[in-house]
XYZ file of N, CA and C in Angstrom:
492
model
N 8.392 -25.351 71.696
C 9.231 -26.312 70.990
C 9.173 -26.066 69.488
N 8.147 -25.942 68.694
C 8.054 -25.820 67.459
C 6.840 -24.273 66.948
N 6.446 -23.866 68.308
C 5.486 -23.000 68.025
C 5.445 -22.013 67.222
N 5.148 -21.576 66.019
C 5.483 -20.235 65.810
C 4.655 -18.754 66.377
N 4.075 -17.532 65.313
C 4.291 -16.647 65.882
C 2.796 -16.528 66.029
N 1.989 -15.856 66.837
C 0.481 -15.886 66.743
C -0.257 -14.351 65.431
N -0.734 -14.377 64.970
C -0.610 -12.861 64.407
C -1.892 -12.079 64.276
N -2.175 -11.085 64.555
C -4.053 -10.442 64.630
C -4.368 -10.403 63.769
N -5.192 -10.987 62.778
C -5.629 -10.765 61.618
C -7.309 -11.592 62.050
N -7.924 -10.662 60.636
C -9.379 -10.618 60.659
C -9.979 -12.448 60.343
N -8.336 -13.317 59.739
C -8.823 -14.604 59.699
C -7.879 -15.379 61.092
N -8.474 -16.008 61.346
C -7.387 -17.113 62.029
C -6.050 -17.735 61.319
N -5.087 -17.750 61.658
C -3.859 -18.192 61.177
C -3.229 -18.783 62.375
N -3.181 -20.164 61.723
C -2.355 -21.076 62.934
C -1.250 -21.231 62.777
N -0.545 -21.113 63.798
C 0.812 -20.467 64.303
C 1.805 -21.913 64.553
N 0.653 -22.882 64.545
C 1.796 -23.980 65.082
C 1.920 -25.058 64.149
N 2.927 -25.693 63.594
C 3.647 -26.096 62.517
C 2.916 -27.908 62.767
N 2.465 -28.571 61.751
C 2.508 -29.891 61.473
C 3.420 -30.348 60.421
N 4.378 -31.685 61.027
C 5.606 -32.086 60.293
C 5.331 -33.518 60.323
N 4.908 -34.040 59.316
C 5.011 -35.462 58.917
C 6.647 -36.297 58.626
N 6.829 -36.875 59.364
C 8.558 -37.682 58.817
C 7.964 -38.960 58.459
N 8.523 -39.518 57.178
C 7.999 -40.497 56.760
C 9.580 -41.327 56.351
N 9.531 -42.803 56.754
C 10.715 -43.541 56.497
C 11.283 -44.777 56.605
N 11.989 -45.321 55.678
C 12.724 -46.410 56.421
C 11.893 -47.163 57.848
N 11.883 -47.861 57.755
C 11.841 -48.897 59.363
C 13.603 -48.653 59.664
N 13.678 -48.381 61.218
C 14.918 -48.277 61.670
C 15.548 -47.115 61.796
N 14.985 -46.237 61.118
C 15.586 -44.833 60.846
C 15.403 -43.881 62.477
N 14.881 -43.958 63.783
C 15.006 -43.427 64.919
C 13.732 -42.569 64.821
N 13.292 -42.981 63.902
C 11.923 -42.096 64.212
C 11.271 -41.865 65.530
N 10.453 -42.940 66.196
C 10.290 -43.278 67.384
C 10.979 -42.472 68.635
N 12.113 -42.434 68.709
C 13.045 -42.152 69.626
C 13.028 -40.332 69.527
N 12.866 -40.041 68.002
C 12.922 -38.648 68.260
C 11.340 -38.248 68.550
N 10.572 -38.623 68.567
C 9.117 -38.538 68.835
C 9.157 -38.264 70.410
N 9.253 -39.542 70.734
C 9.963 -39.383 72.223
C 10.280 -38.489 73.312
N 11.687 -38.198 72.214
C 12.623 -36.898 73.017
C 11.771 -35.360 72.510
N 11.074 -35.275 71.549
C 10.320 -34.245 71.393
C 9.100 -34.042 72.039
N 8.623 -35.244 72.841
C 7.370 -34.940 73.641
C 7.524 -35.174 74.989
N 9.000 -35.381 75.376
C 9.791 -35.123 76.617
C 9.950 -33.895 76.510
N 10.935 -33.015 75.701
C 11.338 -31.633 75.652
C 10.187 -30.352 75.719
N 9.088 -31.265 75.001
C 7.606 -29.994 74.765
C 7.005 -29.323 76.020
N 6.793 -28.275 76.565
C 5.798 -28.010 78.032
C 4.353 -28.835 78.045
N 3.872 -29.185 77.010
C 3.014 -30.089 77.386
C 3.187 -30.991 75.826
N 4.132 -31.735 75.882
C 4.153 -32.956 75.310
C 3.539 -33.884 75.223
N 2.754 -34.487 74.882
C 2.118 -36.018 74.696
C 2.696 -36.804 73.584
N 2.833 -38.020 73.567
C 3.480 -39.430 72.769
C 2.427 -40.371 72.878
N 1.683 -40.427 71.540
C 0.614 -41.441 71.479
C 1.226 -42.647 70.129
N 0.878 -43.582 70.351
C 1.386 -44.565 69.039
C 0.063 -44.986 68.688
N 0.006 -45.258 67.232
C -0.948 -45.199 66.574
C -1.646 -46.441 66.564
N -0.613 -47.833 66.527
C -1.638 -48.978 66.804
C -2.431 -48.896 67.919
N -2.643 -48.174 68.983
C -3.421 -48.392 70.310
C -4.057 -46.994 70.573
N -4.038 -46.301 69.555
C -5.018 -44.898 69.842
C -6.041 -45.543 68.986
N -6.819 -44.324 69.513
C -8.499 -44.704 69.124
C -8.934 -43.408 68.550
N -9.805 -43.246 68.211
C -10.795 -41.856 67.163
C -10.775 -41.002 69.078
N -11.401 -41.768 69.897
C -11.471 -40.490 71.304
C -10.348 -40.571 71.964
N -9.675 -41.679 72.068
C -7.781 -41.416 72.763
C -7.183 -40.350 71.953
N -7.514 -39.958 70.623
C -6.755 -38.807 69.759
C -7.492 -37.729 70.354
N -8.789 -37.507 70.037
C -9.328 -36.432 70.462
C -10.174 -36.095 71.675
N -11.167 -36.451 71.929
C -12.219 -36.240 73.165
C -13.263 -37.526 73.107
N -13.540 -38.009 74.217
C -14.578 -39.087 74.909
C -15.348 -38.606 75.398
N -16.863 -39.448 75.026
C -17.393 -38.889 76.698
C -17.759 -40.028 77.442
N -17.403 -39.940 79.082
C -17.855 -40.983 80.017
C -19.470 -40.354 80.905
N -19.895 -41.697 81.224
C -21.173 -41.529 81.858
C -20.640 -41.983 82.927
N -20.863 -41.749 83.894
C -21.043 -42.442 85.383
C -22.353 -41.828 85.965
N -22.775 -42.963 86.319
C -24.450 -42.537 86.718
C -25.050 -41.926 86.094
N -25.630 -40.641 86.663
C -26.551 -39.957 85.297
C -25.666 -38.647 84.900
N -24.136 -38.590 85.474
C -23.337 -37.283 84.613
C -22.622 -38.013 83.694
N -22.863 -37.106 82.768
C -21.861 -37.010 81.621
C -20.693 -36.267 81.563
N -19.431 -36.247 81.434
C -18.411 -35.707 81.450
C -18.208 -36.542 80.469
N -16.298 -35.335 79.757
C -15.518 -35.355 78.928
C -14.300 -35.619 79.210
N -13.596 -36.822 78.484
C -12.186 -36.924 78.402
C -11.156 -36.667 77.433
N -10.734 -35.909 78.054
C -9.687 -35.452 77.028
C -8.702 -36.677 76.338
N -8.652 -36.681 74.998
C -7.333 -37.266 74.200
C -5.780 -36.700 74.030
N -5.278 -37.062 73.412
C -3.612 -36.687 73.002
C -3.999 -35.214 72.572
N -4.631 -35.031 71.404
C -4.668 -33.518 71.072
C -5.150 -32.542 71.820
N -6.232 -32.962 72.816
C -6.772 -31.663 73.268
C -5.228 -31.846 74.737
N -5.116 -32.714 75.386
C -3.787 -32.621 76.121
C -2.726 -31.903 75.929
N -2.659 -32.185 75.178
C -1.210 -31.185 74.520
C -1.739 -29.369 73.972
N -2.363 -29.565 74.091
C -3.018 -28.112 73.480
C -2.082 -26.881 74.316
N -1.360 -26.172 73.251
C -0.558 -25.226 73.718
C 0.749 -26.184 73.637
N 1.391 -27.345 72.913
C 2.566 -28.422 73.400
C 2.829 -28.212 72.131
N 2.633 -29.479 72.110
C 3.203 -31.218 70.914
C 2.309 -31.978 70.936
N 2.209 -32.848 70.009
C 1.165 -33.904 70.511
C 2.446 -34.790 69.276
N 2.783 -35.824 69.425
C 3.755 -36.820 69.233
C 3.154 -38.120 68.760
N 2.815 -38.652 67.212
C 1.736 -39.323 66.447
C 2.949 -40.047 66.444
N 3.494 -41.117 66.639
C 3.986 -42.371 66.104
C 3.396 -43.677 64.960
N 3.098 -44.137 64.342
C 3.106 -45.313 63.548
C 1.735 -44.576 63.269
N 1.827 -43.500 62.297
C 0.912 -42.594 61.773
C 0.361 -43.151 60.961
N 1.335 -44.106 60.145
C 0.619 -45.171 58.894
C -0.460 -46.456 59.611
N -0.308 -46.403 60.711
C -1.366 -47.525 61.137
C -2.580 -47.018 62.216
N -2.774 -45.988 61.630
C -3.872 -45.185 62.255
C -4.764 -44.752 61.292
N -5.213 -45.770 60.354
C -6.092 -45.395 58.945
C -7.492 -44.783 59.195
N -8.019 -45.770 60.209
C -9.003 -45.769 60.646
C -9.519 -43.920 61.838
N -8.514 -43.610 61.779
C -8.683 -42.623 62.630
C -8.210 -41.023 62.358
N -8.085 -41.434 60.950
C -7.271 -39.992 60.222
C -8.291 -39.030 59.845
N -9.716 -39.581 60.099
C -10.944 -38.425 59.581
C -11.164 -37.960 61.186
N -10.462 -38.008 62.421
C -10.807 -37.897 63.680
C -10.049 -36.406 63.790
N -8.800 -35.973 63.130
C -7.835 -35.674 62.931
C -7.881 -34.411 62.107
N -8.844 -34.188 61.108
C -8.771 -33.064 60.637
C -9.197 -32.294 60.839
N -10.615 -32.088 61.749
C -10.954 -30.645 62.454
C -9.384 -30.277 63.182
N -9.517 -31.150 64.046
C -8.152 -31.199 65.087
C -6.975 -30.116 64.946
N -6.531 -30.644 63.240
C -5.367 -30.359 62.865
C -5.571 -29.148 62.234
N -6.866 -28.642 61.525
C -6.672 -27.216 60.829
C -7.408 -26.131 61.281
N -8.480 -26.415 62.464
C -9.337 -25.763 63.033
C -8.709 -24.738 64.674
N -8.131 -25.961 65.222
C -7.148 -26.327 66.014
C -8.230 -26.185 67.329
N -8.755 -26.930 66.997
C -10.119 -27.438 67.959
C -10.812 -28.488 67.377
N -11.560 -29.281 68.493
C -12.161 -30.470 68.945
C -13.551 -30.192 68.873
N -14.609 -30.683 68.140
C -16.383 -30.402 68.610
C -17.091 -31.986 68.704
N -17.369 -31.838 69.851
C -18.197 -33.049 70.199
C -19.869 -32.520 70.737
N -20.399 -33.744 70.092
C -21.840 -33.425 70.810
C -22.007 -34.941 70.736
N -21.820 -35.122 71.759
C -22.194 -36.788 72.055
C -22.906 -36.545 73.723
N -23.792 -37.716 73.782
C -24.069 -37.853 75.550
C -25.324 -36.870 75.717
N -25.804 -35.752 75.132
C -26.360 -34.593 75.194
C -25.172 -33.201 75.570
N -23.888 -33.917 74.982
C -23.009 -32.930 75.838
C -22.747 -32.153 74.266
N -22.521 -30.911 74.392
C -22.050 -30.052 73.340
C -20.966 -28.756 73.534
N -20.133 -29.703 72.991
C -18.620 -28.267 73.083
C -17.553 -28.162 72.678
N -16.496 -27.740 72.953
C -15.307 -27.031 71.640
C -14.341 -27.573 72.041
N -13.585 -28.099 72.576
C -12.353 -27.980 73.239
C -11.038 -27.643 72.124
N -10.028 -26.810 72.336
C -8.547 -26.451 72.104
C -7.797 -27.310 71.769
N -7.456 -27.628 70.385
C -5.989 -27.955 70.125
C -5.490 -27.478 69.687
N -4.538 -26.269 69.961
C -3.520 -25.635 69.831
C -2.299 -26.291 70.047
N -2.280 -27.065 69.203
C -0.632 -27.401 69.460
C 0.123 -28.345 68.122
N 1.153 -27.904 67.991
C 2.314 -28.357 66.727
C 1.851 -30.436 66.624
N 1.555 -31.031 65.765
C 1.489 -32.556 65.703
C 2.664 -32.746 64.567
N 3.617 -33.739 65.260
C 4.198 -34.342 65.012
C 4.490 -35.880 64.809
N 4.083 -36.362 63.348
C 3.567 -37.363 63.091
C 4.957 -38.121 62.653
N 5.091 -39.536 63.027
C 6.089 -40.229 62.316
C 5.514 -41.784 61.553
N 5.252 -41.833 60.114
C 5.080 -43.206 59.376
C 5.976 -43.673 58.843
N 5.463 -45.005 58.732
C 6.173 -46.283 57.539
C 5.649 -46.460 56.257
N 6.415 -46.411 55.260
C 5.394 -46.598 53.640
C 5.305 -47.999 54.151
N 4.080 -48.050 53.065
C 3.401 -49.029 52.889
C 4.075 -50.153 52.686
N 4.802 -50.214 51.428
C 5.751 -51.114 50.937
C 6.920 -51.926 51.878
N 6.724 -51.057 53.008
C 7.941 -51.305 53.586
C 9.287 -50.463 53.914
N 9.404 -50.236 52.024
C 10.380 -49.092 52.327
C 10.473 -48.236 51.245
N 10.607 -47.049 51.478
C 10.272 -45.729 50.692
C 10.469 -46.164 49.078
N 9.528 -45.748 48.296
C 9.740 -46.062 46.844
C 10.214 -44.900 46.283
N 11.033 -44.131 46.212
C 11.423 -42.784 45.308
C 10.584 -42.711 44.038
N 10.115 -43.742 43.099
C 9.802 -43.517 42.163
C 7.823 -43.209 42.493
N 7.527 -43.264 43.547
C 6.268 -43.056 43.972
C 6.006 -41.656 44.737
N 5.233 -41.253 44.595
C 4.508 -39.629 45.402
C 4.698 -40.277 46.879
N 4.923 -39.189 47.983
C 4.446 -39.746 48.872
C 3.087 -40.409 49.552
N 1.972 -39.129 48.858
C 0.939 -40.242 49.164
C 0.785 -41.563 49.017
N 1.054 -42.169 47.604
C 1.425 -42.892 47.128
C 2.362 -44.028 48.341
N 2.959 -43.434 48.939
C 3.548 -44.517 50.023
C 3.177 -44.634 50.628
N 2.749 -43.771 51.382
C 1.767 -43.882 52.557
C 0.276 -44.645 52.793
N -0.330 -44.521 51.213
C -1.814 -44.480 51.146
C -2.651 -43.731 51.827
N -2.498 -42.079 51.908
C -2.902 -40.847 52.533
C -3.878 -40.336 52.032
N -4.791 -40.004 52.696
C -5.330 -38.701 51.654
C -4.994 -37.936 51.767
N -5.174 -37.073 50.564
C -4.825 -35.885 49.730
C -5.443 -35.025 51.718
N -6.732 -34.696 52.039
C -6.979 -34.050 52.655
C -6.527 -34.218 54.143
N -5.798 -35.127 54.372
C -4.506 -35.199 55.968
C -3.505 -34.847 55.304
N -3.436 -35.673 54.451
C -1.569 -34.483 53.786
C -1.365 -33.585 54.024
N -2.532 -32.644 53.631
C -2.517 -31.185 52.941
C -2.647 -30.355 54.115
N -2.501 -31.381 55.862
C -2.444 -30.617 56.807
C -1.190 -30.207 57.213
N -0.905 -31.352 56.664
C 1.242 -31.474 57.501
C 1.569 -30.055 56.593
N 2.693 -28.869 56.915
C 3.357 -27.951 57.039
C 4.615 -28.617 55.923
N 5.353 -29.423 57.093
C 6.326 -30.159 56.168
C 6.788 -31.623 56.482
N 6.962 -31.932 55.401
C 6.877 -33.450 55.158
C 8.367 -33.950 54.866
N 9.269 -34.811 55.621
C 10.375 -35.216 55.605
C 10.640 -36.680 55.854
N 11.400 -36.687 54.337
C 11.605 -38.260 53.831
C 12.973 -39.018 54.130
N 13.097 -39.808 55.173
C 14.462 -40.462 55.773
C 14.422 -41.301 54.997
N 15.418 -41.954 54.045
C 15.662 -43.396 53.112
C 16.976 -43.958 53.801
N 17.056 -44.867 53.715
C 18.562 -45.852 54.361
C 19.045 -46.484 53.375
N 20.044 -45.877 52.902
C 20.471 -46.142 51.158
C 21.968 -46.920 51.849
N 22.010 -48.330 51.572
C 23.829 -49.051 52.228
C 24.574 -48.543 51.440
């Protein structure tokens, strides 16, 4: 869907594109999130009020005395999409997010469990400024209330305004 090209080199270079859309309330954001993690081979659509730091990335469950791992939205999609909706209300979970997003892998050592899992795959994030509605005369961080170091993951960043 958005993948690009893989290439052999002596560093890692990730091939798959992060696109922040930031906008308006009303602007169809949502809907194209949606249809892009319908269209993806392994698509996932997570919304941000009801994800968690391990619904994004990896859990671990105990039952009895095993420990196992559950996979989140990113390691799911690995090789997809992974489809971030209401990106601005996921504050709490944006430091969960940056191995994730530039490593393009997951490391957990929780439980006594220790390991790597894969996210290889394009995130496609959609927020609301803060304000409500886009301030032109403000940076985007600035609308968002981002850090500088999740910004600086997104690829490209696209600003919908609803001007009557």
């Amino acid at each position: 869907l958005a993948g690009g090209t893989k290439r052999r080199t002596d560093v890692p270079v990730r091939a798959d594109p992060h696109v922040l859309v930031v906008g308006d309330p009303g602007m169809g954001k949502s809907q194209m999130l949606m249809a892009a993690a319908a269209a993806a081979p392994r698509g996932v659509y997570a919304c941000g009020n009801a994800a968690t730091g391990g619904g994004l990335t990896v859990t671990t469950v105990k039952e009895g005395r095993d420990v196992s791992l559950e996979a989140g939205a990113l390691v799911l999609s690995d090789q997809g999409a992974c489809c971030l909706d209401e990106f601005d209300k996921m504050t709490a979970h944006h430091s969960a997010l940056l191995e994730a997003m530039e490593q393009q892998r997951v490391s957990v050592a929780k439980g006594g469990v220790v390991a790597a899992l894969s996210t290889r795959c394009a995130v496609l994030a959609a927020a609301n400024p803060i304000a409500g509605n886009y301030n032109r005369r403000l940076s985007v961080r600035e609308n968002l209330k981002m850090g500088a170091a999740l910004l600086s993951r997104f690829d490209l960043v696209f600003i919908l305004v609803d001007d009557p």
